[in-house]
Amino acid sequence: MTDAARAADRVARDSYGRLLAFLAARTGDIGLAEDALADAFAKALETWPRDGVPANPDGWLMTVARNRMTDRQRHVARFHSNDEVPDMAAPEDMQTLPDKRLALLMVCAHPAIARDLHTPLMLQTVLGIEARDIARLFMVSPVALTKRLVRAKAKVRDAGIPFAVPDADGLPDRAEAIFEAVYAAHTVDWVAPSDSVGEEALYLADLLVRLLPDMPEALGLAALIAFGHARRHARVRGGVLVPTDAQDVTLWDCDVRAYAGRMLARAFALGAPGRFQIEAAIQQVHMARAETGETDWAALNQLYHALLQSAPSVGAAVAQTVVTGKLHGPSAGLEALDGISAELGADVQSIWAARAEFLAQLRAWDDAAHAYGRAIDLATDVPLIRFLEARKAEVLDRI
Amino acid sequence: MRYTFLLYTDPADLAHMTPEDWGAEKEVYGAYIGALNAAGVFVDTDWLQPVSTATTLTLKGGTRQVQDGPFADTKETLGGYFVVDVPDLDAAMAWAEKCPAAKTGKVEIRPTAMGEG
């Protein structure tokens, strides 16, 4: 996507999300608001080509959608006799329309909604992506996902989940759920790594920064996602995964990377480190190679140490042993790896991959080939499998 | 070693499907089959018609008894299967985790008695 296309896309999405959030917040009924907005867009497609685009397209859409909602509510009034038709002033422009998207995100990531629906709900309501397309991104049955989303929206309405932003005490926990859901959108890239998933995740992260400009972790998350997105063209070449420290830096997206750097600087200035900021800082150190020509493994060692303190994970633990190997040699790396595999049980894909790499560096070709084989057996990401197969073939050549 | 994934899903999820719905389902499962093939572990798959089409037969007890319907009446029903050829259960579990049915239903993993493919 070009910058101009991305900008146009963002404007269209901004207005969809704002309109939907506003309509849904007034009635508590996301499905009703979606239907009304879809009707308004259909009406626009019908009348705008004939009569010309109105001076205030968003205001026009809002007015039509609002009228549709009123019609529909009157229609079902006998089932919901307590629902008053809400009084909504037609806004002059979007600037005067209260931005209810944070409240909508709070609903999508509400603890009473199944965790695995948080991200799909956000993509559907805030970005207007169809359930079927979301299902394709998540590799889940489109029909089943569509039904689950309909049920979740009915629950929001019937259980009275509020379109409200919690106060300062409640905000961090609820925001954390939103961050997790946006992060999940970013990490969905199995089978068909598509640019569009990255674009959606980046859009949501950037929106969060605009809605929560003083939350360091919102900024950290935007930086983390943007650093990853900046490498999208370098990550897989010819169907084969390319590790970050071997990527062609000329394929990295300078604009997205610069954005990430700005977000991380703003986060650090707030002086409250957190998991996403540390992960983003790790990415930043890796990508500094574009200027310095080398990777600062000592800095990475400190950052992984900090990450393991605040958010321990198998991935981070294995990554730190790789850093140890770079700093102190493959034997030290192998020793560190033995430490974590004793704790976790040895049959973890990333542990076998790291072990294979160390064994190859130690020229223990037979053991390395066996470890690569095991890493391949346990891998399900095809570009990663291709990468490991190529490494295994190199090792077999040495035997 | 061969493993069969038995996919148990809620038939209510798949009721009233339009041809477009089927197309979308096939696309998602097609991507999964594509990945299994690319990794060289795919053996076989099929999608079963709903349990309303099932007939269950037994000669146990000496007489032939035919039952209109599935063997077991459960909320989640056997909707299809995959056969994969992978080294062991850990690898089979890694692939079962990626199966679309695992996210909305359940996937039972069973080693195949005939063993090697």
Coordinates of C-alpha atoms in Angstrom, one line a residue:
Chain A
M1 CA 0.0 0.0 0.0
T2 CA 1.4 3.4 -0.9
D3 CA 1.4 6.3 1.7
A4 CA -1.4 8.1 -0.2
A5 CA -3.5 4.9 -0.3
R6 CA -2.8 4.3 3.4
A7 CA -3.8 7.8 4.2
A8 CA -7.1 7.5 2.3
D9 CA -7.7 4.1 3.9
R10 CA -7.2 5.6 7.3
V11 CA -9.6 8.4 6.7
A12 CA -12.3 5.9 5.5
R13 CA -11.7 3.7 8.5
D14 CA -11.6 6.5 11.0
S15 CA -15.0 7.6 9.9
Y16 CA -16.5 4.1 9.9
G17 CA -15.2 3.4 13.4
R18 CA -16.2 6.7 14.7
L19 CA -19.7 6.5 13.3
L20 CA -20.2 2.9 14.5
A21 CA -18.9 3.6 17.9
F22 CA -21.1 6.6 18.3
L23 CA -24.3 4.8 17.1
A24 CA -23.6 1.7 19.1
A25 CA -22.8 3.6 22.3
R26 CA -26.1 5.4 22.2
T27 CA -28.1 2.2 22.2
G28 CA -25.8 -0.5 23.5
D29 CA -26.6 -2.5 20.4
I30 CA -23.7 -3.0 18.1
G31 CA -25.6 -5.2 15.6
L32 CA -28.3 -2.6 15.2
A33 CA -25.7 0.1 14.6
E34 CA -23.9 -2.1 12.1
D35 CA -27.1 -2.7 10.1
A36 CA -28.1 0.9 10.1
L37 CA -24.6 2.0 9.0
A38 CA -24.6 -0.6 6.3
D39 CA -27.9 0.7 5.1
A40 CA -26.6 4.2 5.1
F41 CA -23.5 3.2 3.0
A42 CA -25.8 1.4 0.6
K43 CA -28.0 4.5 0.3
A44 CA -24.9 6.6 -0.3
L45 CA -23.7 4.3 -3.1
E46 CA -27.2 4.7 -4.7
T47 CA -27.6 8.5 -4.3
W48 CA -24.1 10.0 -4.3
P49 CA -23.3 9.1 -7.9
R50 CA -26.6 10.6 -9.0
D51 CA -26.8 13.7 -6.8
G52 CA -23.2 14.3 -6.0
V53 CA -21.2 13.7 -2.8
P54 CA -22.7 15.8 0.1
A55 CA -20.5 18.6 1.6
N56 CA -20.3 16.6 4.8
P57 CA -20.3 12.9 3.9
D58 CA -20.0 11.7 7.5
G59 CA -22.8 13.9 8.7
W60 CA -24.9 12.6 5.9
L61 CA -24.1 9.0 6.7
M62 CA -24.8 9.7 10.4
T63 CA -28.2 11.2 9.7
V64 CA -29.3 8.3 7.5
A65 CA -28.0 5.7 9.9
R66 CA -29.6 7.4 12.8
N67 CA -33.0 7.4 11.0
R68 CA -32.6 3.8 10.2
M69 CA -31.9 2.9 13.8
T70 CA -35.0 4.8 14.9
D71 CA -37.1 3.0 12.3
R72 CA -35.8 -0.4 13.4
Q73 CA -36.2 0.4 17.1
R74 CA -39.8 1.4 16.6
H75 CA -40.3 -1.8 14.7
V76 CA -39.1 -3.9 17.6
A77 CA -40.6 -1.6 20.2
R78 CA -43.1 -4.1 21.4
F79 CA -40.3 -6.4 22.4
H80 CA -38.3 -3.7 24.1
S81 CA -40.9 -1.4 25.5
N82 CA -38.5 0.3 27.9
D83 CA -36.2 1.4 25.1
E84 CA -36.7 5.0 24.2
V85 CA -35.7 6.1 20.8
P86 CA -32.5 8.0 21.6
D87 CA -32.3 11.6 20.9
M88 CA -29.4 12.3 18.6
A89 CA -28.4 15.7 17.2
A90 CA -27.1 15.6 13.7
P91 CA -23.5 16.7 14.0
E92 CA -22.2 19.4 11.7
D93 CA -19.0 17.5 11.2
M94 CA -17.0 14.6 12.6
Q95 CA -15.1 17.0 14.9
T96 CA -18.2 17.7 17.0
L97 CA -19.1 14.0 17.2
P98 CA -17.8 12.6 20.5
D99 CA -15.2 9.9 19.8
K100 CA -16.6 6.7 21.4
R101 CA -14.1 4.3 20.0
L102 CA -12.3 3.8 23.3
A103 CA -15.6 2.9 24.9
L104 CA -16.2 0.5 22.0
L105 CA -12.8 -1.1 22.4
M106 CA -13.5 -1.5 26.1
V107 CA -16.7 -3.4 25.1
C108 CA -14.8 -5.6 22.6
A109 CA -12.2 -6.6 25.2
H110 CA -14.6 -6.8 28.1
P111 CA -13.8 -9.6 30.6
A112 CA -17.4 -11.0 30.0
I113 CA -16.6 -11.6 26.3
A114 CA -14.6 -14.7 25.4
R115 CA -11.0 -13.8 25.0
D116 CA -10.5 -15.3 21.6
L117 CA -13.3 -13.0 20.3
H118 CA -11.7 -9.7 21.5
T119 CA -9.6 -9.3 18.4
P120 CA -12.2 -10.3 15.8
L121 CA -14.7 -8.0 17.5
M122 CA -12.3 -5.1 17.2
L123 CA -11.5 -5.8 13.6
Q124 CA -15.2 -6.0 12.8
T125 CA -16.5 -3.0 14.7
V126 CA -13.7 -0.5 14.6
L127 CA -12.3 -1.3 11.2
G128 CA -15.5 -2.6 9.5
I129 CA -13.8 -5.8 8.3
E130 CA -16.3 -8.6 7.4
A131 CA -16.4 -11.6 9.6
R132 CA -15.5 -13.9 6.6
D133 CA -12.3 -12.0 6.0
I134 CA -11.4 -12.0 9.7
A135 CA -11.9 -15.8 9.7
R136 CA -9.5 -16.1 6.8
L137 CA -6.9 -14.1 8.7
F138 CA -7.3 -16.3 11.8
M139 CA -7.7 -19.6 10.0
V140 CA -11.0 -20.4 11.7
S141 CA -14.3 -21.5 10.3
P142 CA -16.0 -18.4 8.8
V143 CA -19.5 -19.7 9.5
A144 CA -18.7 -20.5 13.1
L145 CA -16.9 -17.2 13.7
T146 CA -19.8 -15.2 12.2
K147 CA -22.2 -17.0 14.5
R148 CA -20.0 -16.4 17.5
L149 CA -19.7 -12.7 16.7
V150 CA -23.4 -12.3 16.4
R151 CA -23.9 -14.0 19.7
A152 CA -21.2 -11.9 21.4
K153 CA -22.9 -8.7 20.1
A154 CA -26.3 -9.9 21.4
K155 CA -24.7 -10.5 24.8
V156 CA -23.3 -7.0 24.8
R157 CA -26.8 -5.7 24.2
D158 CA -28.7 -8.1 26.5
A159 CA -26.3 -8.3 29.4
G160 CA -25.9 -4.5 29.3
I161 CA -22.2 -4.3 28.9
P162 CA -21.6 -0.6 29.2
F163 CA -20.0 1.6 26.6
A164 CA -17.9 3.3 29.2
V165 CA -14.3 4.1 29.8
P166 CA -13.3 3.0 33.4
D167 CA -11.8 5.5 35.8
A168 CA -8.1 5.7 36.6
D169 CA -8.3 2.8 39.0
G170 CA -9.9 0.4 36.5
L171 CA -8.3 1.7 33.4
P172 CA -4.9 -0.1 33.4
D173 CA -6.4 -3.6 33.6
R174 CA -9.0 -3.0 31.0
A175 CA -6.5 -1.3 28.7
E176 CA -4.2 -4.3 29.1
A177 CA -6.9 -6.5 27.6
I178 CA -7.2 -4.2 24.7
F179 CA -3.4 -4.2 24.2
E180 CA -3.4 -8.0 24.3
A181 CA -6.1 -8.1 21.6
V182 CA -4.2 -5.7 19.3
Y183 CA -1.0 -7.6 19.9
A184 CA -2.9 -10.8 18.9
A185 CA -3.9 -9.1 15.6
H186 CA -0.2 -8.4 15.0
T187 CA 1.0 -12.0 15.7
V188 CA -1.6 -13.6 13.3
D189 CA 0.5 -14.4 10.3
W190 CA 0.4 -18.2 10.1
V191 CA 0.1 -19.8 6.7
A192 CA -0.3 -16.7 4.6
P193 CA 1.6 -13.8 6.0
S194 CA -0.4 -11.0 4.5
D195 CA 0.4 -7.3 4.5
S196 CA -3.2 -6.5 5.4
V197 CA -3.1 -8.2 8.8
G198 CA -0.1 -6.0 9.7
E199 CA -1.8 -2.9 8.4
E200 CA -4.9 -3.6 10.6
A201 CA -2.8 -4.2 13.7
L202 CA -0.8 -1.1 13.0
Y203 CA -4.0 0.9 12.5
L204 CA -5.4 -0.3 15.8
A205 CA -2.2 0.4 17.7
D206 CA -2.0 3.9 16.2
L207 CA -5.6 4.5 17.1
L208 CA -4.9 3.4 20.7
V209 CA -2.0 5.9 20.9
R210 CA -4.4 8.6 19.7
L211 CA -7.0 7.5 22.3
L212 CA -4.6 6.9 25.2
P213 CA -1.7 9.3 24.4
D214 CA -0.3 9.2 28.0
M215 CA -0.1 5.4 28.4
P216 CA 3.5 4.3 27.9
E217 CA 2.5 0.7 27.0
A218 CA 0.1 2.0 24.3
L219 CA 3.1 3.8 22.7
G220 CA 5.3 0.8 23.3
L221 CA 2.8 -1.5 21.6
A222 CA 2.5 0.8 18.6
A223 CA 6.3 0.9 18.4
L224 CA 6.6 -2.9 18.6
I225 CA 4.0 -3.5 15.9
A226 CA 5.5 -0.9 13.6
F227 CA 9.0 -2.2 13.9
G228 CA 7.7 -5.6 13.0
H229 CA 5.6 -4.3 10.2
A230 CA 8.6 -2.3 8.8
R231 CA 10.3 -5.6 8.1
R232 CA 7.4 -7.3 6.3
H233 CA 9.1 -7.3 2.9
A234 CA 12.4 -8.7 4.3
R235 CA 11.0 -11.4 6.5
V236 CA 10.3 -14.0 3.8
R237 CA 12.2 -14.2 0.6
G238 CA 11.4 -16.8 -2.0
G239 CA 9.2 -18.6 0.5
V240 CA 12.0 -18.9 3.0
L241 CA 12.1 -17.2 6.4
V242 CA 15.0 -14.8 6.8
P243 CA 16.1 -14.2 10.5
T244 CA 16.2 -10.5 11.5
D245 CA 20.0 -10.4 11.8
A246 CA 20.3 -11.7 8.2
Q247 CA 17.7 -9.6 6.6
D248 CA 18.5 -7.2 3.7
V249 CA 18.1 -3.8 5.5
T250 CA 17.3 -2.0 2.2
L251 CA 14.0 -3.9 2.3
W252 CA 13.0 -2.4 5.6
D253 CA 10.3 0.3 5.4
C254 CA 12.0 3.6 6.5
D255 CA 8.7 5.5 7.2
V256 CA 7.1 2.9 9.4
R257 CA 10.4 2.4 11.2
A258 CA 10.8 6.1 11.8
Y259 CA 7.2 6.1 13.2
A260 CA 8.1 3.3 15.5
G261 CA 11.2 5.2 16.8
R262 CA 9.1 8.3 17.5
M263 CA 6.5 6.2 19.4
L264 CA 9.2 4.5 21.5
A265 CA 10.9 7.8 22.3
R266 CA 7.5 9.2 23.5
A267 CA 7.0 6.0 25.6
F268 CA 10.4 6.2 27.3
A269 CA 9.8 9.9 28.1
L270 CA 6.9 8.9 30.3
G271 CA 9.3 6.9 32.5
A272 CA 7.3 3.8 33.1
P273 CA 8.9 0.8 31.4
G274 CA 6.8 -2.2 30.5
R275 CA 6.8 -5.4 28.5
F276 CA 5.8 -3.9 25.1
Q277 CA 8.3 -1.1 25.4
I278 CA 11.1 -3.6 26.2
E279 CA 10.1 -5.8 23.2
A280 CA 10.0 -2.7 21.0
A281 CA 13.5 -1.7 22.3
I282 CA 14.8 -5.1 21.3
Q283 CA 13.4 -4.6 17.8
Q284 CA 15.0 -1.1 17.7
V285 CA 18.4 -2.5 18.6
H286 CA 18.1 -5.2 15.9
M287 CA 17.1 -2.6 13.3
A288 CA 19.9 -0.1 14.2
R289 CA 22.0 -2.5 12.1
A290 CA 20.7 -0.6 9.1
E291 CA 23.0 2.3 10.2
T292 CA 25.8 0.6 12.2
G293 CA 26.2 -2.5 10.1
E294 CA 26.3 -4.7 13.2
T295 CA 24.1 -5.9 16.0
D296 CA 24.6 -4.7 19.5
W297 CA 24.4 -8.1 21.3
A298 CA 25.4 -6.7 24.7
A299 CA 22.4 -4.3 24.6
L300 CA 20.1 -7.1 23.5
N301 CA 21.4 -9.2 26.5
Q302 CA 20.3 -6.5 28.9
L303 CA 17.0 -6.0 27.3
Y304 CA 16.2 -9.7 27.2
H305 CA 17.1 -9.9 30.9
A306 CA 14.7 -7.1 31.6
L307 CA 12.0 -8.8 29.4
L308 CA 12.4 -12.1 31.3
Q309 CA 11.9 -10.2 34.6
S310 CA 8.7 -8.5 33.5
A311 CA 7.1 -11.0 31.1
P312 CA 8.8 -14.4 31.1
S313 CA 8.1 -16.6 28.0
V314 CA 9.7 -19.5 26.3
G315 CA 10.4 -17.3 23.2
A316 CA 12.2 -14.7 25.2
A317 CA 14.2 -17.3 27.2
V318 CA 15.3 -19.0 24.0
A319 CA 16.1 -15.7 22.3
Q320 CA 18.3 -14.8 25.3
T321 CA 20.3 -18.0 24.9
V322 CA 20.9 -17.1 21.3
V323 CA 22.3 -13.7 22.5
T324 CA 24.5 -15.5 25.0
G325 CA 25.8 -17.7 22.2
K326 CA 26.7 -14.5 20.2
L327 CA 28.4 -12.9 23.1
H328 CA 30.2 -15.9 24.7
G329 CA 30.3 -18.6 22.0
P330 CA 28.1 -21.6 21.1
S331 CA 29.2 -23.7 24.1
A332 CA 27.9 -21.0 26.5
G333 CA 24.7 -20.8 24.4
L334 CA 24.2 -24.5 24.5
E335 CA 24.7 -24.5 28.3
A336 CA 22.1 -21.8 28.7
L337 CA 19.8 -23.7 26.5
D338 CA 20.2 -26.9 28.6
G339 CA 19.1 -24.9 31.6
I340 CA 15.8 -23.9 30.1
S341 CA 15.1 -27.2 28.4
A342 CA 15.6 -29.0 31.7
E343 CA 12.9 -26.7 33.1
L344 CA 10.5 -27.0 30.1
G345 CA 11.0 -30.4 28.8
A346 CA 13.2 -30.7 25.7
D347 CA 10.6 -31.0 23.0
V348 CA 10.0 -27.4 22.1
Q349 CA 10.4 -26.3 18.5
S350 CA 12.3 -23.1 19.2
I351 CA 14.7 -24.9 21.6
W352 CA 15.6 -27.5 18.9
A353 CA 16.1 -24.8 16.3
A354 CA 18.5 -22.8 18.6
R355 CA 20.3 -26.1 19.7
A356 CA 20.8 -27.0 16.0
E357 CA 22.3 -23.6 15.3
F358 CA 24.8 -23.9 18.2
L359 CA 25.7 -27.5 17.3
A360 CA 26.4 -26.4 13.7
Q361 CA 28.7 -23.6 15.0
L362 CA 30.5 -26.2 17.1
R363 CA 30.9 -28.3 13.9
A364 CA 29.0 -31.2 15.6
W365 CA 27.4 -31.9 12.2
D366 CA 25.6 -35.2 13.1
D367 CA 24.0 -33.8 16.2
A368 CA 23.2 -30.5 14.4
A369 CA 21.4 -32.4 11.6
H370 CA 19.4 -34.4 14.1
A371 CA 18.4 -31.2 16.0
Y372 CA 17.4 -29.4 12.7
G373 CA 15.3 -32.5 11.8
R374 CA 13.5 -32.3 15.1
A375 CA 13.0 -28.5 14.7
I376 CA 11.5 -29.2 11.3
D377 CA 9.2 -32.0 12.7
L378 CA 7.7 -29.6 15.2
A379 CA 7.4 -26.6 12.9
T380 CA 4.1 -25.7 11.2
D381 CA 5.1 -22.4 9.7
V382 CA 6.1 -23.2 6.1
P383 CA 8.7 -20.4 5.5
L384 CA 10.3 -21.4 8.8
I385 CA 10.3 -25.1 7.7
R386 CA 12.0 -24.1 4.4
F387 CA 14.6 -22.1 6.3
L388 CA 15.4 -25.0 8.6
E389 CA 15.5 -27.5 5.7
A390 CA 18.1 -25.3 4.0
R391 CA 20.2 -25.1 7.1
K392 CA 19.9 -28.9 7.6
A393 CA 21.0 -29.4 4.0
E394 CA 24.1 -27.2 4.6
V395 CA 25.0 -29.3 7.7
L396 CA 24.5 -32.6 5.9
D397 CA 26.9 -31.4 3.2
R398 CA 29.6 -31.2 5.8
I399 CA 29.2 -34.7 7.0
Chain B
M1 CA 3.8 -42.4 12.0
R2 CA 0.2 -41.8 10.9
Y3 CA -2.2 -39.9 13.0
T4 CA -5.9 -39.2 12.4
F5 CA -7.5 -36.0 13.6
L6 CA -11.2 -36.5 14.3
L7 CA -12.8 -33.0 14.0
Y8 CA -15.7 -32.5 16.4
T9 CA -17.8 -29.4 15.8
D10 CA -21.2 -28.1 16.7
P11 CA -23.5 -28.8 13.8
A12 CA -25.5 -25.7 14.8
D13 CA -22.5 -23.6 13.7
L14 CA -22.8 -25.1 10.2
A15 CA -26.6 -25.0 9.8
H16 CA -28.2 -23.0 6.9
M17 CA -25.0 -22.5 5.0
T18 CA -25.2 -20.7 1.7
P19 CA -22.9 -21.6 -1.3
E20 CA -20.8 -18.5 -0.4
D21 CA -20.5 -19.8 3.1
W22 CA -19.3 -23.2 1.8
G23 CA -16.8 -21.4 -0.4
A24 CA -15.4 -19.5 2.5
E25 CA -15.2 -22.7 4.6
K26 CA -13.4 -24.5 1.8
E27 CA -10.9 -21.6 1.4
V28 CA -9.9 -21.7 5.1
Y29 CA -9.6 -25.5 5.1
G30 CA -7.8 -25.3 1.7
A31 CA -5.2 -23.1 3.3
Y32 CA -4.7 -25.6 6.1
I33 CA -4.4 -28.5 3.5
G34 CA -1.9 -26.3 1.6
A35 CA 0.3 -25.9 4.6
L36 CA 0.1 -29.7 5.5
N37 CA 1.1 -30.4 1.9
A38 CA 3.9 -27.9 1.8
A39 CA 5.3 -29.5 5.0
G40 CA 5.0 -33.0 3.4
V41 CA 2.8 -34.4 6.1
F42 CA -0.6 -34.6 4.4
V43 CA -2.2 -38.0 3.8
D44 CA -6.0 -37.7 3.5
T45 CA -9.0 -35.7 4.5
D46 CA -12.7 -35.7 4.1
W47 CA -15.8 -33.8 5.2
L48 CA -18.8 -35.7 6.5
Q49 CA -22.4 -34.9 5.8
P50 CA -24.4 -34.0 8.9
V51 CA -25.3 -36.6 11.5
S52 CA -29.0 -36.5 10.2
T53 CA -27.7 -38.6 7.3
A54 CA -26.1 -41.2 9.5
T55 CA -27.1 -44.8 9.8
T56 CA -25.7 -47.0 12.5
L57 CA -25.7 -50.8 12.1
T58 CA -24.9 -53.6 14.5
L59 CA -25.0 -57.4 14.5
K60 CA -23.9 -57.5 18.2
G61 CA -26.4 -59.7 20.1
G62 CA -27.0 -61.9 17.1
T63 CA -29.6 -59.8 15.2
R64 CA -29.0 -57.1 12.7
Q65 CA -30.1 -53.8 14.1
V66 CA -30.2 -50.7 12.1
Q67 CA -30.5 -47.3 13.8
D68 CA -31.5 -44.2 12.0
G69 CA -28.9 -41.7 13.3
P70 CA -25.4 -41.5 14.8
F71 CA -23.9 -44.0 17.2
A72 CA -23.7 -41.3 19.9
D73 CA -26.0 -38.3 20.2
T74 CA -23.8 -35.5 21.3
K75 CA -23.8 -31.7 21.0
E76 CA -20.5 -31.8 19.1
T77 CA -20.5 -34.3 16.3
L78 CA -17.8 -35.9 14.1
G79 CA -17.7 -33.6 11.1
G80 CA -14.6 -34.7 9.3
Y81 CA -11.1 -36.0 9.6
F82 CA -7.5 -35.5 8.6
V83 CA -4.8 -38.1 8.3
V84 CA -1.2 -36.8 8.7
D85 CA 2.1 -38.5 8.6
V86 CA 4.4 -37.0 11.2
P87 CA 7.2 -38.5 13.5
D88 CA 5.3 -38.4 16.8
L89 CA 2.5 -37.1 19.0
D90 CA 4.2 -33.7 19.7
A91 CA 4.4 -33.0 16.0
A92 CA 0.8 -34.2 15.5
M93 CA -0.3 -31.9 18.3
A94 CA 1.5 -28.9 16.7
W95 CA -0.5 -29.5 13.5
A96 CA -3.8 -30.2 15.3
E97 CA -3.4 -26.8 17.0
K98 CA -3.5 -25.2 13.6
C99 CA -6.6 -27.0 12.4
P100 CA -9.5 -24.6 11.9
A101 CA -11.8 -27.0 13.8
A102 CA -9.6 -26.7 16.9
K103 CA -10.6 -23.1 17.4
T104 CA -14.4 -23.6 17.4
G105 CA -14.7 -27.3 18.3
K106 CA -12.4 -30.1 19.3
V107 CA -9.8 -32.2 17.6
E108 CA -9.2 -35.8 18.8
I109 CA -5.8 -37.1 17.8
R110 CA -5.5 -40.8 17.4
P111 CA -2.4 -42.8 16.2
T112 CA -3.4 -45.1 13.3
A113 CA -3.0 -48.7 14.1
M114 CA -1.5 -49.7 10.7
G115 CA 1.4 -47.5 11.7
E116 CA 3.8 -46.5 8.9
G117 CA 2.4 -45.0 5.7

